[in-house]
Coordinates of C-alpha atoms and ligand atoms in Angstrom, one line a residue:
M1 CA -62.5 -87.5 -33.2
K2 CA -65.8 -85.8 -32.4
T3 CA -68.6 -85.9 -35.0
I4 CA -71.5 -83.5 -34.6
T5 CA -74.4 -84.0 -37.0
T6 CA -77.3 -82.6 -34.9
H7 CA -78.7 -79.2 -33.8
Y8 CA -80.7 -78.4 -30.7
I9 CA -84.2 -77.6 -31.7
D10 CA -87.4 -77.7 -29.6
G11 CA -85.7 -79.4 -26.6
A12 CA -84.0 -82.2 -28.6
F13 CA -80.9 -82.9 -30.6
V14 CA -82.2 -83.3 -34.2
Q15 CA -80.4 -84.4 -37.4
S16 CA -79.1 -81.5 -39.5
H17 CA -81.1 -80.8 -42.7
G18 CA -78.0 -78.9 -43.9
R19 CA -75.4 -81.3 -45.5
E20 CA -72.2 -79.3 -45.6
V21 CA -69.5 -80.8 -43.3
M22 CA -66.7 -78.7 -41.8
D23 CA -63.5 -80.0 -40.2
I24 CA -62.6 -78.8 -36.7
V25 CA -58.9 -78.1 -36.5
K26 CA -56.9 -78.0 -33.3
P27 CA -54.9 -74.7 -33.3
T28 CA -51.9 -76.0 -31.4
N29 CA -50.9 -78.6 -34.0
G30 CA -53.3 -78.3 -37.0
Q31 CA -54.8 -81.8 -36.5
I32 CA -58.4 -82.4 -37.4
I33 CA -60.1 -83.3 -34.1
G34 CA -63.7 -83.3 -35.2
R35 CA -66.3 -82.8 -38.0
V36 CA -69.5 -80.7 -37.8
T37 CA -72.5 -80.8 -40.1
L38 CA -73.5 -77.2 -40.7
A39 CA -77.1 -76.0 -40.5
D40 CA -78.9 -74.5 -43.4
E41 CA -81.8 -72.1 -43.7
E42 CA -84.3 -74.9 -43.2
D43 CA -82.7 -75.9 -39.8
T44 CA -82.7 -72.2 -38.9
R45 CA -86.4 -71.8 -39.8
R46 CA -87.3 -74.9 -37.7
A47 CA -85.5 -73.4 -34.7
I48 CA -87.2 -70.0 -35.2
A49 CA -90.6 -71.8 -35.4
A50 CA -89.9 -73.7 -32.1
A51 CA -88.8 -70.5 -30.4
K52 CA -92.0 -68.7 -31.6
R53 CA -94.2 -71.5 -30.3
A54 CA -92.4 -71.4 -27.0
F55 CA -92.7 -67.6 -26.8
A56 CA -96.5 -67.8 -26.7
S57 CA -96.3 -69.1 -23.1
F58 CA -92.8 -68.2 -21.9
G59 CA -93.4 -64.6 -23.0
R60 CA -96.1 -64.4 -20.3
S61 CA -94.1 -66.1 -17.6
T62 CA -93.8 -64.6 -14.1
K63 CA -90.6 -63.3 -12.5
E64 CA -90.5 -66.3 -10.3
E65 CA -90.8 -68.8 -13.2
R66 CA -87.9 -67.0 -15.0
A67 CA -85.8 -66.8 -11.8
K68 CA -86.2 -70.6 -11.3
I69 CA -85.1 -71.3 -14.8
L70 CA -82.1 -69.1 -14.4
R71 CA -81.1 -70.9 -11.2
R72 CA -81.5 -74.3 -13.0
L73 CA -79.4 -73.0 -15.9
H74 CA -76.7 -71.9 -13.4
E75 CA -76.7 -75.3 -11.7
A76 CA -76.6 -77.2 -15.0
A77 CA -73.7 -75.1 -16.4
S78 CA -71.8 -75.1 -13.0
A79 CA -71.7 -78.9 -13.0
H80 CA -69.7 -78.8 -16.2
L81 CA -67.2 -76.0 -15.5
D82 CA -64.2 -78.3 -16.1
D83 CA -65.7 -79.9 -19.3
L84 CA -66.4 -76.4 -20.7
T85 CA -62.9 -75.2 -19.9
D86 CA -61.3 -78.3 -21.4
A87 CA -63.3 -77.8 -24.6
M88 CA -62.2 -74.2 -24.8
V89 CA -58.5 -75.2 -24.4
E90 CA -58.8 -78.0 -26.9
E91 CA -60.8 -76.4 -29.7
Y92 CA -59.9 -72.7 -29.4
G93 CA -56.5 -72.9 -27.8
G94 CA -57.6 -70.7 -24.9
I95 CA -55.0 -70.8 -22.1
V96 CA -56.4 -72.9 -19.3
Q97 CA -56.2 -70.3 -16.5
F98 CA -58.0 -67.6 -18.5
A99 CA -60.4 -70.1 -20.1
G100 CA -61.6 -71.2 -16.7
L101 CA -62.3 -67.5 -15.7
L102 CA -64.2 -66.9 -18.9
V103 CA -66.4 -70.0 -18.5
Q104 CA -67.0 -69.1 -14.8
S105 CA -68.0 -65.6 -15.8
G106 CA -70.5 -67.1 -18.3
I107 CA -71.9 -69.4 -15.6
D108 CA -72.1 -66.4 -13.1
A109 CA -74.2 -64.5 -15.7
F110 CA -77.3 -66.6 -14.9
L111 CA -77.3 -65.6 -11.2
A112 CA -76.4 -62.0 -12.1
S113 CA -79.4 -61.9 -14.4
E114 CA -81.6 -63.4 -11.8
K115 CA -80.5 -60.6 -9.4
A116 CA -81.2 -58.0 -12.1
L117 CA -84.6 -59.5 -12.7
Q118 CA -85.5 -59.5 -9.0
E119 CA -84.4 -55.8 -8.7
L120 CA -86.0 -54.4 -11.8
P121 CA -89.7 -53.4 -11.4
L122 CA -91.5 -54.8 -14.5
T123 CA -94.6 -52.8 -13.7
R124 CA -94.9 -49.1 -12.8
S125 CA -97.9 -46.9 -12.2
L126 CA -97.9 -43.3 -13.4
G127 CA -101.2 -42.0 -12.0
K128 CA -103.9 -44.0 -13.9
T129 CA -101.4 -45.3 -16.4
T130 CA -99.7 -48.7 -16.0
V131 CA -96.4 -49.2 -17.6
T132 CA -95.0 -52.7 -18.1
L133 CA -91.8 -54.1 -19.4
E134 CA -92.5 -56.8 -22.0
P135 CA -90.2 -59.3 -23.6
V136 CA -89.4 -58.2 -27.2
G137 CA -90.1 -61.7 -28.7
V138 CA -87.9 -64.3 -30.3
A139 CA -84.3 -63.3 -30.1
G140 CA -81.4 -64.4 -32.4
L141 CA -78.1 -64.6 -30.5
I142 CA -75.1 -64.6 -32.8
T143 CA -71.7 -65.0 -31.2
A144 CA -67.9 -64.9 -31.9
W145 CA -65.4 -67.6 -31.3
N146 CA -63.1 -66.1 -28.6
A147 CA -65.2 -66.7 -25.5
N148 CA -68.0 -69.1 -26.6
A149 CA -69.4 -70.2 -23.3
L150 CA -69.4 -66.6 -21.9
F151 CA -71.2 -65.1 -24.9
I152 CA -73.8 -67.8 -25.1
C153 CA -74.5 -67.9 -21.3
L154 CA -74.5 -64.1 -21.0
K155 CA -77.0 -63.4 -23.9
L156 CA -79.2 -66.4 -22.9
A157 CA -79.3 -65.2 -19.3
S158 CA -80.4 -61.7 -20.2
A159 CA -83.0 -63.0 -22.7
V160 CA -84.5 -65.5 -20.3
A161 CA -84.7 -62.8 -17.5
A162 CA -86.6 -60.7 -20.0
G163 CA -89.0 -63.5 -21.0
C164 CA -87.6 -64.1 -24.5
T165 CA -87.1 -67.4 -26.2
V166 CA -83.9 -67.7 -28.3
V167 CA -82.2 -69.2 -31.4
I168 CA -78.4 -69.2 -30.9
K169 CA -76.0 -69.2 -33.8
P170 CA -72.6 -69.7 -32.3
S171 CA -69.4 -69.3 -34.3
E172 CA -68.8 -72.5 -36.4
L173 CA -65.2 -72.3 -35.0
S174 CA -66.7 -73.2 -31.5
S175 CA -68.8 -76.2 -32.5
I176 CA -67.3 -78.6 -29.9
Q177 CA -67.5 -76.0 -27.1
T178 CA -71.0 -75.3 -28.1
R179 CA -72.0 -78.9 -28.0
V180 CA -70.5 -79.4 -24.5
L181 CA -72.4 -76.4 -23.3
V182 CA -75.7 -77.3 -24.9
E183 CA -75.5 -80.8 -23.5
A184 CA -75.0 -79.2 -20.1
L185 CA -77.9 -76.7 -20.5
H186 CA -80.2 -79.5 -21.7
E187 CA -80.0 -80.9 -18.1
A188 CA -81.7 -77.7 -16.9
D189 CA -85.0 -79.2 -18.2
L190 CA -86.1 -76.1 -19.9
P191 CA -89.5 -75.5 -21.5
K192 CA -89.3 -76.9 -25.0
G193 CA -88.3 -74.4 -27.6
L194 CA -87.0 -71.8 -25.1
L195 CA -83.4 -72.6 -26.2
N196 CA -82.5 -73.5 -29.7
V197 CA -79.0 -73.8 -31.1
V198 CA -78.1 -74.1 -34.8
T199 CA -74.4 -74.2 -35.7
G200 CA -73.7 -73.0 -39.2
L201 CA -72.2 -70.3 -41.3
G202 CA -72.9 -66.6 -40.7
N203 CA -74.1 -65.9 -44.2
V204 CA -76.5 -68.9 -44.0
V205 CA -77.8 -69.3 -40.5
G206 CA -76.9 -65.8 -39.3
A207 CA -78.4 -64.2 -42.4
E208 CA -81.7 -66.1 -42.0
L209 CA -82.0 -65.0 -38.4
V210 CA -81.4 -61.4 -39.4
R211 CA -84.0 -61.4 -42.2
N212 CA -86.7 -63.7 -40.7
P213 CA -89.7 -61.6 -39.6
D214 CA -90.4 -63.9 -36.7
V215 CA -87.2 -62.9 -35.0
A216 CA -87.7 -59.6 -33.2
K217 CA -84.2 -59.0 -31.9
I218 CA -80.6 -59.7 -32.7
S219 CA -77.9 -59.7 -30.1
F220 CA -74.6 -60.0 -31.8
T221 CA -71.0 -60.2 -30.8
G222 CA -68.4 -60.0 -33.6
S223 CA -66.7 -57.8 -36.1
V224 CA -67.7 -54.3 -37.2
A225 CA -68.1 -55.5 -40.8
V226 CA -70.8 -58.1 -39.9
G227 CA -72.3 -55.7 -37.4
E228 CA -72.9 -53.2 -40.2
T229 CA -74.6 -55.9 -42.3
I230 CA -76.8 -56.9 -39.5
M231 CA -77.9 -53.3 -38.8
R232 CA -78.6 -52.8 -42.5
D233 CA -80.3 -56.1 -43.3
G234 CA -82.2 -56.1 -40.0
A235 CA -83.8 -52.8 -40.8
K236 CA -86.1 -54.5 -43.4
T237 CA -87.9 -56.3 -40.5
M238 CA -87.3 -53.5 -38.0
K239 CA -85.0 -55.7 -35.8
R240 CA -84.0 -54.4 -32.4
V241 CA -80.2 -54.8 -32.3
T242 CA -77.5 -55.1 -29.8
L243 CA -74.0 -55.0 -31.4
E244 CA -70.9 -55.9 -29.4
L245 CA -68.1 -55.1 -31.8
G246 CA -64.4 -54.5 -31.9
G247 CA -62.0 -52.3 -29.9
K248 CA -58.6 -50.7 -30.0
S249 CA -58.5 -50.0 -26.3
P250 CA -56.1 -47.4 -24.8
T251 CA -54.2 -48.0 -21.5
I252 CA -53.1 -44.6 -20.2
L253 CA -50.0 -44.9 -18.0
L254 CA -49.9 -41.7 -16.0
D255 CA -46.5 -40.3 -15.0
D256 CA -47.1 -41.1 -11.3
A257 CA -47.7 -44.9 -12.0
A258 CA -45.7 -47.4 -10.1
L259 CA -44.1 -49.2 -13.0
D260 CA -43.4 -52.5 -11.2
K261 CA -47.1 -53.0 -11.1
A262 CA -48.3 -50.9 -14.0
I263 CA -46.2 -52.6 -16.7
P264 CA -47.3 -56.2 -15.9
S265 CA -50.8 -54.9 -15.6
A266 CA -50.6 -53.2 -19.0
L267 CA -49.2 -56.4 -20.6
V268 CA -51.9 -58.6 -19.0
M269 CA -54.5 -56.3 -20.5
A270 CA -52.8 -56.3 -23.9
F271 CA -52.2 -60.1 -24.1
M272 CA -55.3 -61.4 -22.3
N273 CA -56.9 -64.3 -24.1
S274 CA -53.7 -64.5 -26.2
G275 CA -54.6 -61.0 -27.5
Q276 CA -57.9 -62.3 -29.0
A277 CA -60.0 -60.1 -26.8
C278 CA -62.2 -57.2 -27.9
A279 CA -61.3 -55.4 -24.7
A280 CA -57.5 -56.0 -25.0
G281 CA -55.5 -52.9 -24.2
T282 CA -53.6 -52.7 -27.4
R283 CA -52.4 -49.1 -27.3
L284 CA -50.2 -48.2 -24.3
L285 CA -49.9 -44.5 -23.8
V286 CA -46.7 -43.6 -22.0
P287 CA -45.4 -40.2 -20.8
K288 CA -42.4 -39.2 -22.8
N289 CA -40.3 -38.6 -19.7
R290 CA -40.8 -42.2 -18.6
L291 CA -40.5 -43.9 -22.0
E292 CA -37.0 -45.4 -21.6
E293 CA -37.9 -46.8 -18.1
V294 CA -41.1 -48.3 -19.6
K295 CA -39.2 -49.9 -22.5
Q296 CA -36.8 -51.5 -20.1
G297 CA -39.7 -52.6 -17.9
I298 CA -41.5 -54.2 -20.8
R299 CA -38.3 -56.1 -21.9
E300 CA -38.2 -57.6 -18.4
A301 CA -41.9 -58.1 -17.8
I302 CA -42.4 -59.9 -21.1
L303 CA -40.4 -62.8 -19.9
A304 CA -43.3 -63.8 -17.7
F305 CA -45.5 -64.1 -20.8
A306 CA -44.6 -67.6 -21.9
V307 CA -46.0 -68.9 -25.2
G308 CA -46.9 -72.5 -25.1
D309 CA -49.4 -75.3 -24.7
P310 CA -52.6 -73.7 -23.6
A311 CA -53.3 -76.7 -21.3
D312 CA -50.2 -75.9 -19.3
P313 CA -51.1 -73.5 -16.4
K314 CA -47.7 -71.7 -16.8
T315 CA -48.6 -70.6 -20.4
A316 CA -49.6 -67.0 -20.8
V317 CA -50.1 -66.8 -24.5
G318 CA -51.6 -69.7 -26.5
P319 CA -52.1 -70.2 -30.3
M320 CA -54.3 -68.0 -32.5
V321 CA -57.6 -69.7 -33.2
S322 CA -56.9 -70.5 -36.8
Q323 CA -54.3 -70.3 -39.6
K324 CA -56.2 -67.4 -41.1
Q325 CA -56.0 -65.5 -37.8
Y326 CA -52.2 -66.4 -37.6
E327 CA -51.7 -64.8 -41.0
R328 CA -53.8 -61.8 -40.1
I329 CA -51.5 -61.1 -37.2
Q330 CA -48.4 -61.6 -39.3
S331 CA -49.6 -59.1 -41.9
Y332 CA -50.2 -56.5 -39.2
I333 CA -46.7 -57.0 -37.7
R334 CA -45.3 -56.5 -41.2
K335 CA -47.4 -53.4 -41.7
G336 CA -46.2 -51.9 -38.4
I337 CA -42.5 -52.4 -39.5
E338 CA -43.3 -50.9 -43.0
E339 CA -44.9 -47.9 -41.5
G340 CA -41.8 -47.2 -39.4
A341 CA -42.7 -48.5 -35.9
E342 CA -39.9 -50.3 -34.1
V343 CA -40.2 -53.9 -32.8
L344 CA -39.1 -53.8 -29.1
V345 CA -39.9 -57.5 -28.5
G346 CA -41.4 -60.3 -30.6
G347 CA -41.8 -59.7 -34.4
E348 CA -42.7 -61.8 -37.4
G349 CA -42.9 -65.6 -37.5
H350 CA -43.6 -68.5 -35.1
P351 CA -41.8 -68.5 -31.7
E352 CA -39.0 -71.1 -31.8
G353 CA -40.2 -74.6 -31.2
F354 CA -43.9 -73.7 -32.1
E355 CA -43.8 -73.9 -35.8
A356 CA -46.6 -76.6 -36.1
G357 CA -49.4 -74.6 -34.6
C358 CA -51.0 -71.1 -35.0
F359 CA -48.6 -69.6 -32.5
V360 CA -47.3 -66.0 -32.8
K361 CA -44.7 -64.0 -30.9
P362 CA -46.2 -61.6 -28.3
T363 CA -45.0 -58.4 -29.9
V364 CA -44.5 -54.9 -28.6
F365 CA -44.0 -52.0 -31.0
V366 CA -42.5 -48.6 -29.9
N367 CA -42.1 -45.4 -31.9
V368 CA -45.7 -45.8 -32.8
K369 CA -47.8 -42.8 -34.0
N370 CA -51.5 -43.0 -33.3
D371 CA -52.3 -42.6 -37.0
M372 CA -50.4 -45.8 -38.0
T373 CA -52.4 -48.8 -39.1
I374 CA -51.3 -50.8 -36.0
A375 CA -52.6 -48.1 -33.7
Q376 CA -56.0 -47.7 -35.5
E377 CA -57.1 -51.1 -36.6
E378 CA -58.1 -54.0 -34.4
I379 CA -55.4 -56.7 -34.8
F380 CA -57.0 -59.3 -32.5
G381 CA -53.7 -60.9 -31.5
P382 CA -50.9 -60.2 -28.9
V383 CA -49.6 -57.1 -30.5
L384 CA -49.1 -53.9 -28.4
A385 CA -48.4 -50.4 -29.7
V386 CA -46.6 -48.1 -27.3
I387 CA -47.4 -44.4 -28.1
A388 CA -45.6 -41.6 -26.3
Y389 CA -47.4 -38.5 -25.1
G390 CA -46.5 -35.1 -23.6
S391 CA -49.3 -33.8 -21.4
E392 CA -52.3 -35.4 -19.7
D393 CA -54.5 -33.6 -22.2
E394 CA -52.6 -35.1 -25.0
A395 CA -52.9 -38.6 -23.6
I396 CA -56.7 -38.1 -23.4
R397 CA -56.8 -36.8 -26.9
I398 CA -54.8 -39.8 -28.3
A399 CA -56.9 -42.3 -26.3
N400 CA -60.1 -40.8 -27.8
D401 CA -58.6 -40.5 -31.3
S402 CA -60.0 -43.9 -32.4
K403 CA -63.1 -45.1 -34.3
Y404 CA -63.6 -47.5 -31.4
G405 CA -64.6 -46.9 -27.8
L406 CA -65.1 -50.2 -26.0
H407 CA -62.7 -50.3 -23.1
A408 CA -59.9 -48.3 -21.6
A409 CA -57.6 -48.4 -18.6
V410 CA -55.9 -45.7 -16.5
L411 CA -52.8 -46.6 -14.4
G412 CA -51.6 -44.2 -11.7
T413 CA -51.1 -43.9 -8.0
D414 CA -53.2 -40.7 -7.5
L415 CA -56.7 -42.1 -7.6
E416 CA -58.5 -38.7 -7.9
R417 CA -56.4 -37.9 -10.9
A418 CA -56.9 -41.4 -12.5
R419 CA -60.7 -40.9 -12.0
R420 CA -60.6 -37.5 -13.6
V421 CA -58.8 -38.9 -16.6
A422 CA -61.1 -41.9 -16.8
S423 CA -64.2 -39.6 -16.9
Q424 CA -62.9 -38.0 -20.1
I425 CA -62.5 -41.3 -22.0
R426 CA -65.1 -42.0 -24.7
A427 CA -65.5 -45.7 -24.0
G428 CA -68.2 -47.9 -22.5
R429 CA -65.9 -49.1 -19.7
V430 CA -62.8 -47.7 -18.1
V431 CA -60.9 -49.6 -15.4
I432 CA -58.5 -48.0 -13.0
N433 CA -55.2 -49.8 -12.3
N434 CA -56.3 -53.4 -13.1
M435 CA -58.5 -55.4 -15.4
T436 CA -61.5 -56.0 -13.2
D437 CA -65.1 -57.0 -13.6
D438 CA -68.5 -56.5 -12.1
P439 CA -71.4 -58.6 -13.4
Q440 CA -73.9 -55.8 -12.9
A441 CA -71.8 -53.2 -14.7
P442 CA -72.8 -52.5 -18.3
W443 CA -70.6 -53.7 -21.1
G444 CA -70.6 -52.3 -24.6
G445 CA -69.1 -49.6 -26.8
F446 CA -69.2 -46.0 -28.0
K447 CA -68.8 -45.3 -31.7
Y448 CA -67.8 -48.3 -33.9
S449 CA -67.5 -50.6 -30.8
G450 CA -71.2 -51.2 -31.0
V451 CA -74.8 -50.4 -30.1
G452 CA -76.4 -51.2 -26.7
R453 CA -75.1 -52.8 -23.5
E454 CA -74.9 -56.2 -21.9
Y455 CA -74.7 -57.5 -18.4
G456 CA -77.1 -57.3 -15.4
R457 CA -80.0 -54.9 -15.7
Y458 CA -78.6 -53.2 -18.8
G459 CA -78.4 -56.5 -20.6
M460 CA -81.9 -57.4 -19.6
E461 CA -83.3 -54.1 -20.7
A462 CA -82.0 -54.8 -24.2
F463 CA -84.5 -57.6 -24.5
L464 CA -87.5 -55.6 -23.3
E465 CA -90.2 -53.3 -24.8
T466 CA -92.2 -50.8 -22.8
R467 CA -96.0 -50.9 -22.9
A468 CA -98.3 -48.4 -21.3
I469 CA -102.0 -49.1 -20.5
L470 CA -104.0 -45.9 -20.0
E471 CA -107.4 -45.7 -18.4
Ligands
LIG1 P1 -67.3 -62.2 -37.1 O1 -68.1 -60.9 -37.2 O2 -66.6 -62.7 -38.3 O3 -68.3 -63.4 -36.7 C1 -69.2 -63.3 -35.6 C2 -70.4 -64.1 -35.8 O4 -71.2 -63.6 -36.8 C3 -70.1 -65.6 -36.2 O5 -71.0 -66.4 -35.5 C4 -70.3 -65.5 -37.7 O6 -70.6 -66.8 -38.2 C5 -71.5 -64.6 -37.8 N1 -71.7 -64.0 -39.1 C6 -70.8 -63.8 -40.1 N2 -71.4 -63.3 -41.2 C7 -72.7 -63.1 -40.8 C8 -73.8 -62.5 -41.5 N3 -73.7 -62.0 -42.8 N4 -75.0 -62.4 -40.9 C9 -75.1 -62.8 -39.6 N5 -74.1 -63.4 -38.9 C10 -72.9 -63.5 -39.5 O7 -66.4 -62.0 -35.9 P2 -65.3 -63.1 -35.3 O8 -64.2 -63.2 -36.2 O9 -66.1 -64.4 -34.9 O10 -65.0 -62.4 -33.9 C11 -64.0 -61.4 -33.8 C12 -64.6 -60.1 -33.6 O11 -65.5 -60.0 -32.6 C13 -63.6 -59.0 -33.3 O12 -63.8 -57.8 -34.1 C14 -63.9 -58.7 -31.8 O13 -63.5 -57.4 -31.4 C15 -65.3 -58.9 -31.7 N6 -65.7 -59.2 -30.3 C16 -66.4 -58.2 -29.7 C17 -66.8 -58.4 -28.3 C18 -67.5 -57.4 -27.5 O14 -68.0 -57.7 -26.5 N7 -67.6 -56.2 -27.9 C19 -66.4 -59.6 -27.7 C20 -65.7 -60.6 -28.4 C21 -65.3 -60.3 -29.8

């Protein structure tokens, strides 16, 4: 049993002023594995004050000083890759293979930000005018539970590269993972007050960060509903905001796709992180003339997506993070059936033998119309909607007929054609043929998927202001 009663403020672990205690529940079996004392507004204000003091000097740091800190953060986090992965498997139920990749990608963010920092000129001359890129100030970083180490490292890396000091409010569902990470980052011997971490509820700690006038910027990853609140409430203190929100990402399978590769690839994108991924490709657009082949291909390929213990490397789909999330998925599966979609594989209830935890059946619906609830709303679980299309233009129209625009995929053998289709998708990222990543490529959404971008230079720019000095 892990008991967490402190927050990380001004370079030290300090006792919580907040008194509320929350159980930490293991999603594979519902057992209580820890207790965390949640922060209150006072803890949050102390953390903001520490970050403000630290900004007075860190805000004037040189590129080389920031680069050194980023390298130290990278080294400190790298030394704990396995601990961080284990914590993600234990507390969140992340499948071990994918959890390791997510953690590694968070660790890599420190070096990617260092590269962006080295390459981005912070001073430019326009005749007699000097333009400099200045850190925006104290940044509040608010994160979701589905990739804790990645979000914290990514946002912290960009903020540090820009010269900002931070107060992090991780999801309370990631308390153990956050503690393992903060203990690791503490070893980087950071300037006091640069990094502060207060774990608490969104409407307490998060809300204080959003309304506090000493916080200049909020970088948020989470739901649209909370993103809207942050934008509205942040306006009172003119907060700069980056919002990384939800998605309902289309995977367009073109009629020349090689199905033996395309179908497993589409399922990987749909079920990654057990379907609890903002970028999950949860709408599969299939040409009508290949629909029957695709259905058969899915029935066969799904056998490789074993549900099970997330610590077992053979498992492809682990539990949902919580009972609440389990029930949310069930309600969407019921809604899909009610609205007339047909369950091809999966369906309601627990998979056999997994009744004790928050496990759901990876589910694929066919006969889905794009205006059905399961094709429009983000489910955030392993539920895929197969939608048939006639022409390429219709596929593009359906792909873009969504309030979201975070991620998309195009699968096909003719690369020129795949690129042409990709260039017409209204989404922040489009991958061709496989889920792939580039730590310098921007990440973020069109429309309700958010505001602003993260990663590399784009992520760093989100923490900068421009100042011109004219002579
Ligand atoms: P959530 O919006 O419920 O919570 C996110 C964070 O916001 C948590 O730390 C929460 O405590 C905090 N919060 C809640 N109320 C708040 C308030 N009033 N003020 C300030 N902070 C508040 O989201 P979640 O359930 O943790 O995560 C799932 C959502 O995150 C999904 O919609 C998913 O698509 C999205 N997401 C987006 C990305 C991306 O990069 N675009 C990545 C991962 C997850």
